[in-house]
Coordinates of C-alpha atoms in Angstrom, one line a residue:
X9 CA 94.9 60.8 11.7
X10 CA 98.2 60.2 10.0
X11 CA 100.7 57.3 10.2
X12 CA 103.8 59.5 9.9
X13 CA 106.8 57.9 11.7
X14 CA 109.0 59.5 14.3
X15 CA 112.6 59.8 13.4
X16 CA 113.8 57.4 16.1
X17 CA 111.4 54.6 15.1
X18 CA 112.5 51.9 12.6
X19 CA 110.6 52.0 9.4
X20 CA 108.8 48.9 8.2
X21 CA 109.4 47.4 4.8
X22 CA 106.0 48.8 3.6
X23 CA 106.8 52.3 4.9
X24 CA 110.3 52.2 3.2
X25 CA 108.8 51.1 -0.1
X26 CA 106.2 53.8 0.1
X27 CA 108.8 56.5 0.9
X28 CA 111.0 55.4 -1.9
X29 CA 108.1 55.5 -4.3
X30 CA 107.1 59.0 -3.2
X31 CA 110.7 60.2 -3.5
X32 CA 111.0 58.8 -7.0
X33 CA 107.8 60.5 -8.1
X34 CA 108.8 63.9 -6.8
X35 CA 112.3 63.5 -8.3
X36 CA 110.8 62.6 -11.6
X37 CA 109.0 65.9 -11.8
X38 CA 112.2 67.8 -11.2
X39 CA 114.3 65.9 -13.7
X40 CA 111.7 66.1 -16.4
X41 CA 111.5 69.8 -15.8
X42 CA 115.1 70.1 -16.9
X43 CA 115.2 67.6 -19.8
X44 CA 111.9 68.8 -21.3
X45 CA 113.3 72.3 -21.7
X46 CA 116.6 70.9 -23.1
X47 CA 114.6 69.7 -26.1
X48 CA 112.7 73.0 -26.3
X49 CA 115.9 75.1 -26.4
X50 CA 116.0 75.5 -30.2
X51 CA 112.3 76.6 -30.1
X52 CA 113.0 79.1 -27.3
X53 CA 116.0 80.5 -29.2
X54 CA 113.8 81.0 -32.3
X55 CA 111.0 82.6 -30.4
X56 CA 113.2 85.2 -28.7
X57 CA 115.9 85.4 -31.5
X58 CA 118.7 84.2 -29.2
X59 CA 122.3 83.0 -29.8
X60 CA 123.3 79.6 -28.3
X61 CA 125.3 81.5 -25.6
X62 CA 122.2 83.5 -24.7
X63 CA 119.6 80.7 -24.7
X64 CA 122.0 78.7 -22.5
X65 CA 120.8 80.8 -19.6
X66 CA 117.5 78.9 -19.6
X67 CA 119.6 76.1 -18.3
X68 CA 122.5 77.9 -16.8
X69 CA 120.5 80.3 -14.6
X70 CA 118.3 77.5 -13.5
X71 CA 121.2 75.2 -12.7
X72 CA 123.2 78.0 -10.9
X73 CA 120.4 78.7 -8.4
X74 CA 119.8 74.9 -8.2
X75 CA 123.4 74.3 -7.3
X76 CA 123.6 76.8 -4.5
X77 CA 120.2 75.7 -3.3
X78 CA 121.2 72.1 -3.3
X79 CA 124.0 72.8 -0.7
X80 CA 121.8 75.2 1.2
X81 CA 119.0 72.7 1.6
X82 CA 121.6 70.0 2.5
X83 CA 122.7 72.2 5.4
X84 CA 119.1 73.0 6.3
X85 CA 118.3 69.3 6.4
X86 CA 120.8 68.9 9.3
X87 CA 118.7 71.5 11.2
X88 CA 115.0 71.4 10.0
X89 CA 112.7 68.5 9.3
X90 CA 112.9 67.2 5.8
X91 CA 109.2 67.2 5.2
X92 CA 109.0 70.9 6.0
X93 CA 111.8 71.7 3.5
X94 CA 110.2 69.6 0.8
X95 CA 106.8 71.3 1.3
X96 CA 108.3 74.7 0.9
X97 CA 110.4 73.6 -2.0
X98 CA 107.5 72.1 -4.0
X99 CA 105.4 75.2 -3.5
X100 CA 108.1 77.4 -4.9
X101 CA 108.7 75.0 -7.7
X102 CA 105.1 75.1 -8.8
X103 CA 104.9 78.9 -8.3
X104 CA 107.8 79.4 -10.7
X105 CA 106.1 77.1 -13.2
X106 CA 102.9 79.1 -13.0
X107 CA 104.8 82.3 -13.8
X108 CA 106.6 80.6 -16.7
X109 CA 103.4 79.4 -18.2
X110 CA 102.4 83.0 -19.0
X111 CA 105.9 84.3 -19.9
X112 CA 105.9 86.6 -23.0
X113 CA 109.6 87.6 -23.0
X114 CA 112.9 86.2 -22.2
X115 CA 113.5 88.1 -19.0
X116 CA 110.1 86.9 -17.7
X117 CA 111.1 83.3 -18.6
X118 CA 114.4 83.5 -16.7
X119 CA 112.6 84.9 -13.6
X120 CA 110.2 82.0 -13.7
X121 CA 113.1 79.5 -14.1
X122 CA 115.0 81.0 -11.1
X123 CA 112.0 80.8 -8.8
X124 CA 111.5 77.2 -10.0
X125 CA 115.1 76.4 -9.2
X126 CA 114.8 78.0 -5.7
X127 CA 112.2 75.4 -4.9
X128 CA 113.2 72.5 -7.1
X129 CA 116.7 72.4 -5.5
X130 CA 115.1 70.8 -2.4
X131 CA 114.3 67.6 -4.2
X132 CA 117.7 66.3 -5.5
X133 CA 119.4 67.7 -2.4
X134 CA 117.1 65.6 -0.1
X135 CA 116.7 62.6 -2.4
X136 CA 120.2 61.4 -1.4
X137 CA 119.8 62.4 2.2
X138 CA 116.5 60.6 2.9
X139 CA 118.0 57.1 2.2
X140 CA 121.1 57.8 4.2
X141 CA 119.0 59.0 7.1
X142 CA 116.0 56.8 7.2
X143 CA 117.2 53.6 5.3
X144 CA 120.9 53.3 6.0
X145 CA 121.0 49.5 5.5
X146 CA 119.4 49.7 2.1
X147 CA 121.0 53.0 0.9
X148 CA 123.0 51.4 -1.9
X149 CA 119.9 49.9 -3.4
X150 CA 117.9 53.0 -2.9
X151 CA 120.6 55.2 -4.4
X152 CA 120.5 52.9 -7.5
X153 CA 116.7 53.3 -7.7
X154 CA 117.0 57.0 -7.3
X155 CA 119.6 57.2 -10.0
X156 CA 117.5 55.0 -12.3
X157 CA 114.6 57.3 -11.7
X158 CA 116.7 60.3 -12.7
X159 CA 117.7 58.4 -15.9
X160 CA 114.2 57.3 -16.7
X161 CA 112.7 60.8 -16.1
X162 CA 115.5 62.3 -18.2
X163 CA 114.4 60.0 -21.0
X164 CA 110.7 60.6 -20.6
X165 CA 111.4 64.4 -20.4
X166 CA 112.6 64.7 -24.0
X167 CA 109.7 62.7 -25.4
X168 CA 107.2 64.7 -23.3
X169 CA 108.8 67.9 -24.2
X170 CA 108.9 67.0 -27.8
X171 CA 105.2 66.1 -28.1
X172 CA 104.0 69.0 -25.9
X173 CA 106.3 71.5 -27.5
X174 CA 105.6 70.2 -31.0
X175 CA 101.9 69.9 -30.7
X176 CA 101.2 73.1 -28.6
X177 CA 103.8 75.5 -27.3
X178 CA 106.9 75.0 -25.1
X179 CA 105.2 77.2 -22.4
X180 CA 102.8 74.3 -21.8
X181 CA 105.7 72.3 -20.4
X182 CA 105.3 74.3 -17.2
X183 CA 102.0 72.6 -16.5
X184 CA 103.6 69.3 -15.6
X185 CA 105.7 71.1 -12.9
X186 CA 102.5 72.6 -11.4
X187 CA 101.1 69.1 -11.0
X188 CA 103.9 68.3 -8.5
X189 CA 101.7 70.1 -5.9
X190 CA 99.7 66.8 -5.7
X191 CA 102.6 65.2 -3.9
X192 CA 102.5 67.5 -0.8
X193 CA 99.8 65.7 1.2
X194 CA 101.6 62.4 0.7
X195 CA 105.0 63.6 1.7
X196 CA 103.5 65.3 4.8
X197 CA 102.1 61.9 5.7
X198 CA 104.8 59.5 4.8
X199 CA 108.1 61.2 5.5
X200 CA 109.2 60.5 9.2
X201 CA 108.7 63.3 11.7
X202 CA 111.9 65.0 13.0
X203 CA 112.7 67.6 15.6
X204 CA 114.4 70.9 14.9
X205 CA 118.1 70.7 15.8
X206 CA 120.6 73.4 16.6
X207 CA 122.7 74.9 13.9
X208 CA 123.0 77.8 11.6
X209 CA 123.2 78.5 7.8
X210 CA 125.7 80.8 6.2
X211 CA 123.4 82.8 3.9
X212 CA 126.0 85.6 3.2
X213 CA 128.4 82.8 2.1
X214 CA 125.8 81.4 -0.2
X215 CA 125.2 84.8 -1.8
X216 CA 128.9 85.5 -2.3
X217 CA 129.4 82.1 -3.9
X218 CA 126.4 82.5 -6.2
X219 CA 127.7 86.0 -7.2
X220 CA 131.1 84.7 -8.0
X221 CA 129.8 81.8 -10.2
X222 CA 127.3 84.1 -11.9
X223 CA 130.1 86.6 -12.7
X224 CA 132.2 83.8 -14.2
X225 CA 129.2 82.6 -16.3
X226 CA 128.6 86.1 -17.6
X227 CA 132.2 86.3 -18.6
X228 CA 132.1 83.0 -20.4
X229 CA 128.8 83.6 -22.2
X230 CA 129.1 87.3 -23.0
X231 CA 132.8 88.0 -22.6
X232 CA 131.9 90.6 -20.0
X233 CA 134.9 92.0 -18.1
X234 CA 132.5 93.3 -15.5
X235 CA 131.4 89.7 -15.0
X236 CA 135.1 88.6 -14.5
X237 CA 135.6 91.4 -12.0
X238 CA 132.5 90.4 -10.0
X239 CA 133.8 86.8 -10.1
X240 CA 137.2 87.8 -8.7
X241 CA 135.9 90.1 -6.0
X242 CA 133.1 87.8 -4.9
X243 CA 135.4 84.8 -4.8
X244 CA 138.0 86.6 -2.7
X245 CA 135.3 87.9 -0.3
X246 CA 133.8 84.4 -0.1
X247 CA 137.2 82.9 0.8
X248 CA 137.8 85.5 3.5
X249 CA 134.3 85.1 4.8
X250 CA 134.3 81.3 5.2
X251 CA 137.7 81.4 7.0
X252 CA 136.1 83.3 9.8
X253 CA 132.5 82.1 9.9
X254 CA 131.8 79.5 12.6
X255 CA 129.5 77.5 10.3
X256 CA 130.7 78.4 6.7
X257 CA 128.7 77.6 3.6
X258 CA 131.5 75.4 2.4
X259 CA 133.3 73.4 5.1
X260 CA 137.0 73.7 4.5
X261 CA 137.8 71.0 7.1
X262 CA 135.8 68.5 5.0
X263 CA 137.8 69.4 1.9
X264 CA 141.0 68.5 3.7
X265 CA 140.0 64.8 3.3
X266 CA 141.7 63.9 0.1
X267 CA 139.3 61.0 -0.6
X268 CA 136.2 63.1 -0.1
X269 CA 137.6 66.0 -2.2
X270 CA 138.6 63.6 -5.0
X271 CA 135.2 61.9 -5.0
X272 CA 133.5 65.3 -5.3
X273 CA 135.8 66.6 -8.0
X274 CA 135.4 63.4 -9.9
X275 CA 131.7 63.8 -9.8
X276 CA 132.1 67.4 -10.9
X277 CA 133.9 66.3 -14.1
X278 CA 131.5 63.4 -14.7
X279 CA 128.5 65.6 -14.5
X280 CA 130.0 68.1 -16.9
X281 CA 130.3 65.3 -19.4
X282 CA 126.6 64.4 -19.0
X283 CA 125.3 68.0 -19.0
X284 CA 127.5 68.8 -22.0
X285 CA 126.1 66.0 -24.0
X286 CA 122.5 66.8 -23.0
X287 CA 122.9 70.5 -23.9
X288 CA 124.7 70.0 -27.2
X289 CA 122.7 67.1 -28.7
X290 CA 119.4 69.1 -29.2
X291 CA 121.2 72.0 -30.9
X292 CA 123.3 69.6 -33.0
X293 CA 120.2 67.6 -34.0
X294 CA 118.4 70.7 -35.2
X295 CA 121.5 72.2 -37.0
X296 CA 122.9 69.0 -38.6
X297 CA 119.9 66.8 -39.1
X298 CA 117.0 69.4 -39.1
X299 CA 115.1 67.3 -36.6
X300 CA 111.8 68.5 -35.1
X301 CA 111.3 68.9 -31.4
X302 CA 109.6 65.5 -31.3
X303 CA 112.4 63.9 -33.2
X304 CA 115.0 65.3 -30.9
X305 CA 113.2 63.7 -28.0
X306 CA 113.1 60.4 -29.8
X307 CA 116.9 60.7 -30.5
X308 CA 117.6 61.0 -26.8
X309 CA 115.0 58.5 -25.6
X310 CA 116.9 55.1 -26.2
X311 CA 119.9 56.4 -24.2
X312 CA 117.8 57.6 -21.3
X313 CA 115.9 54.3 -21.2
X314 CA 119.1 52.3 -21.3
X315 CA 120.4 54.5 -18.5
X316 CA 117.2 53.8 -16.5
X317 CA 117.7 50.0 -16.8
X318 CA 121.4 50.2 -15.9
X319 CA 120.7 52.6 -13.1
X320 CA 118.2 50.1 -11.5
X321 CA 121.0 47.6 -11.3
X322 CA 123.7 50.1 -10.4
X323 CA 122.8 50.2 -6.7
X324 CA 123.1 46.4 -6.5
X325 CA 126.4 46.5 -8.3
X326 CA 127.7 49.0 -5.8
X327 CA 126.5 46.9 -2.8
X328 CA 128.1 43.7 -4.1
X329 CA 131.2 44.9 -5.8
X330 CA 132.0 48.3 -4.3
X331 CA 132.0 51.8 -5.7
X332 CA 135.5 51.7 -7.1
X333 CA 134.9 49.2 -10.1
X334 CA 131.5 50.6 -10.8
X335 CA 132.7 54.2 -11.1
X336 CA 135.7 53.1 -13.3
X337 CA 133.3 51.3 -15.6
X338 CA 131.0 54.3 -15.7
X339 CA 133.8 56.6 -16.8
X340 CA 135.0 54.1 -19.4
X341 CA 131.5 54.2 -20.9
X342 CA 131.5 58.0 -20.8
X343 CA 134.9 58.1 -22.6
X344 CA 133.8 55.6 -25.2
X345 CA 130.4 57.1 -25.8
X346 CA 131.7 60.7 -26.3
X347 CA 134.3 59.5 -28.7
X348 CA 131.7 57.5 -30.7
X349 CA 129.5 60.6 -31.0
X350 CA 132.5 62.8 -32.0
X351 CA 133.4 60.3 -34.7
X352 CA 130.1 59.4 -36.2
X353 CA 128.1 62.7 -36.2
X354 CA 126.5 62.8 -39.6
X355 CA 125.4 59.1 -39.7
X356 CA 121.7 58.4 -39.7
X357 CA 120.0 59.6 -36.5
X358 CA 118.9 56.1 -35.4
X359 CA 122.5 55.0 -35.5
X360 CA 123.7 58.1 -33.7
X361 CA 121.2 57.3 -31.0
X362 CA 123.1 54.1 -30.2
X363 CA 126.3 56.2 -29.7
X364 CA 124.4 58.5 -27.4
X365 CA 123.1 55.4 -25.5
X366 CA 126.7 54.3 -24.6
X367 CA 127.5 57.7 -23.0
X368 CA 124.0 58.1 -21.4
X369 CA 124.2 54.8 -19.4
X370 CA 127.3 56.1 -17.5
X371 CA 125.3 58.8 -15.8
X372 CA 123.3 56.8 -13.2
X373 CA 126.4 54.7 -12.4
X374 CA 128.4 57.8 -11.7
X375 CA 125.7 59.3 -9.5
X376 CA 124.8 56.2 -7.4
X377 CA 128.4 55.0 -6.8
X378 CA 129.7 58.5 -5.9
X379 CA 126.7 59.2 -3.6
X380 CA 127.1 55.9 -1.9
X381 CA 130.8 56.4 -1.5
X382 CA 130.4 59.8 0.1
X383 CA 128.0 58.5 2.7
X384 CA 130.8 56.2 3.9
X385 CA 133.4 59.0 3.8
X386 CA 131.3 61.6 5.6
X387 CA 130.5 61.4 9.4
X388 CA 126.8 60.7 10.0
X389 CA 126.2 64.1 11.6
X390 CA 127.5 65.8 8.5
X391 CA 125.6 63.8 5.9
X392 CA 123.5 66.8 4.9
X393 CA 126.5 69.0 4.3
X394 CA 128.5 66.2 2.6
X395 CA 125.8 65.3 0.2
X396 CA 125.0 69.0 -0.2
X397 CA 128.5 69.7 -1.4
X398 CA 128.2 66.7 -3.8
X399 CA 125.0 68.3 -5.3
X400 CA 126.5 71.8 -5.3
X401 CA 129.5 70.6 -7.4
X402 CA 127.3 68.6 -9.7
X403 CA 125.0 71.4 -10.6
X404 CA 127.8 74.0 -10.7
X405 CA 129.4 71.6 -13.2
X406 CA 126.2 71.6 -15.2
X407 CA 126.0 75.4 -15.2
X408 CA 129.6 76.0 -16.1
X409 CA 129.8 73.3 -18.8
X410 CA 126.5 74.5 -20.5
X411 CA 127.9 78.1 -20.5
X412 CA 131.2 77.0 -21.9
X413 CA 129.8 74.8 -24.6
X414 CA 127.2 77.4 -25.5
X415 CA 129.9 80.0 -26.0
X416 CA 131.8 77.6 -28.3
X417 CA 128.7 76.9 -30.3
X418 CA 128.5 80.6 -31.2
X419 CA 131.6 80.1 -33.4
X420 CA 131.1 80.0 -37.1
X421 CA 133.1 78.3 -39.9
X422 CA 135.2 76.1 -37.7
X423 CA 138.1 74.6 -39.6
X424 CA 140.1 72.9 -36.8
X425 CA 139.6 69.1 -36.8
X426 CA 140.6 67.5 -33.5
X427 CA 139.3 64.1 -34.3
X428 CA 141.3 62.6 -37.1
X429 CA 138.6 60.0 -38.0
X430 CA 135.5 62.1 -37.9
X431 CA 132.7 60.8 -40.2
X432 CA 131.8 64.1 -41.8
X433 CA 133.9 67.2 -42.2
X434 CA 131.0 69.7 -42.1
X435 CA 130.2 69.0 -38.4
X436 CA 133.6 69.9 -36.9
X437 CA 132.4 72.2 -34.1
X438 CA 130.2 69.4 -32.7
X439 CA 132.9 66.7 -33.3
X440 CA 135.5 68.8 -31.5
X441 CA 133.3 69.5 -28.5
X442 CA 132.5 65.8 -28.0
X443 CA 136.1 64.9 -28.3
X444 CA 136.8 67.4 -25.5
X445 CA 134.1 65.8 -23.5
X446 CA 135.7 62.4 -24.0
X447 CA 139.0 63.9 -22.7
X448 CA 137.3 65.3 -19.6
X449 CA 135.8 61.9 -18.8
X450 CA 139.3 60.3 -19.2
X451 CA 140.8 62.9 -16.9
X452 CA 138.1 62.1 -14.3
X453 CA 138.9 58.3 -14.6
X454 CA 142.6 59.0 -14.2
X455 CA 142.1 61.2 -11.2
X456 CA 139.8 58.8 -9.4
X457 CA 141.9 55.7 -10.1
X458 CA 145.1 57.3 -9.0
X459 CA 143.7 58.5 -5.7
X460 CA 141.6 55.4 -4.7
X461 CA 143.6 52.5 -6.2
X462 CA 145.5 51.7 -3.1
X463 CA 142.6 52.4 -0.7
X464 CA 140.3 49.5 0.2
X465 CA 136.8 50.4 -1.0
X466 CA 134.7 51.1 2.1
X467 CA 131.7 49.7 0.4
X468 CA 133.3 46.5 -0.7
X469 CA 131.9 43.6 1.3
X470 CA 134.4 41.5 3.2

């Protein structure tokens, strides 16, 4: 006998706490899966003799499928029960991990990561929908807890990845993802029951969008004109398709809301800042400082822990002060942190870790405040689609930024110095990239402030 709760019944405090705990545990597995492999990127590149632009596909391919899946599952959540989607997702996630555990070549590894992404995309997609659907009164606080979990897991990931990869082999990192299967009986019991609702999912639209982005990424990483052609043709076909489809993969009507579109675009830019930092730092740490896999994890750890602490408070800040000032503060931290890293690359690693911390703490604030804002901007019946678009743009941002930065890292003997006060002149490629990241964060801050400054924050309490 189970005590699962029908959708139309109010959850008790105990049931809500239990559900949030389960959500955070499942989410931690997914986030750690990403950050563990970030630390292992230099080792994977050495094992398979890859350039930065090639090894980036360990992240880029995963994130691309993750991005499309995030929106797909967001749409499916408006039709099918969440517990069913999560069950299928975790099984796929663990299956991909099992394949990756035995990967002996780069192609095999990429296949494993793609299968993982097909399942893992359910988790962040639904992590922001569950609070909005089952705990609407506490959603700001829960979003903060979810964002803090993301930050904490992203900090635990590098440490775990460093120790496992350093002591054994990076393939053993997949074992932790397989363990996520343990969560299935609990989610089947604790997530409220729901009925199947009417609706449809635009699978051809999803395929066309994924093809267009994949073509763009191939062009960026390999300068393939075939990739650029695929991008142009697929994007054109996608646009013509969604104009005629009754339930398109991307809802053009929703994008006509300038506040919603600005919030999503702002999040896109903010996520590119964070993914850029997380991708570049391990490669920079190995190249500039000669750090081991374990030491790279320790370099990232203080920032991730600081982000976890700030993220825990972030939801309360949003509830009490509104999304507008919190998001502004987050982007100021991102601008400052990126500029500090750009300036002081070359100083002792323990001091550089403090610069990384400043940028890292911006991440949970951007996530929680934007997600909370979107739940106010999007009609209740379109929560899944609205949050799905948010997740799609975030992960697309991660895939594109990783590919772009990976391509630039292939450059040798860079002489151009964009930052006039850089600490060391033999790290110009990394200094320049972090200065660009700082400019991107500043652009996001300007865009958001300009659009929202004259609009009362819907989350600001009267």
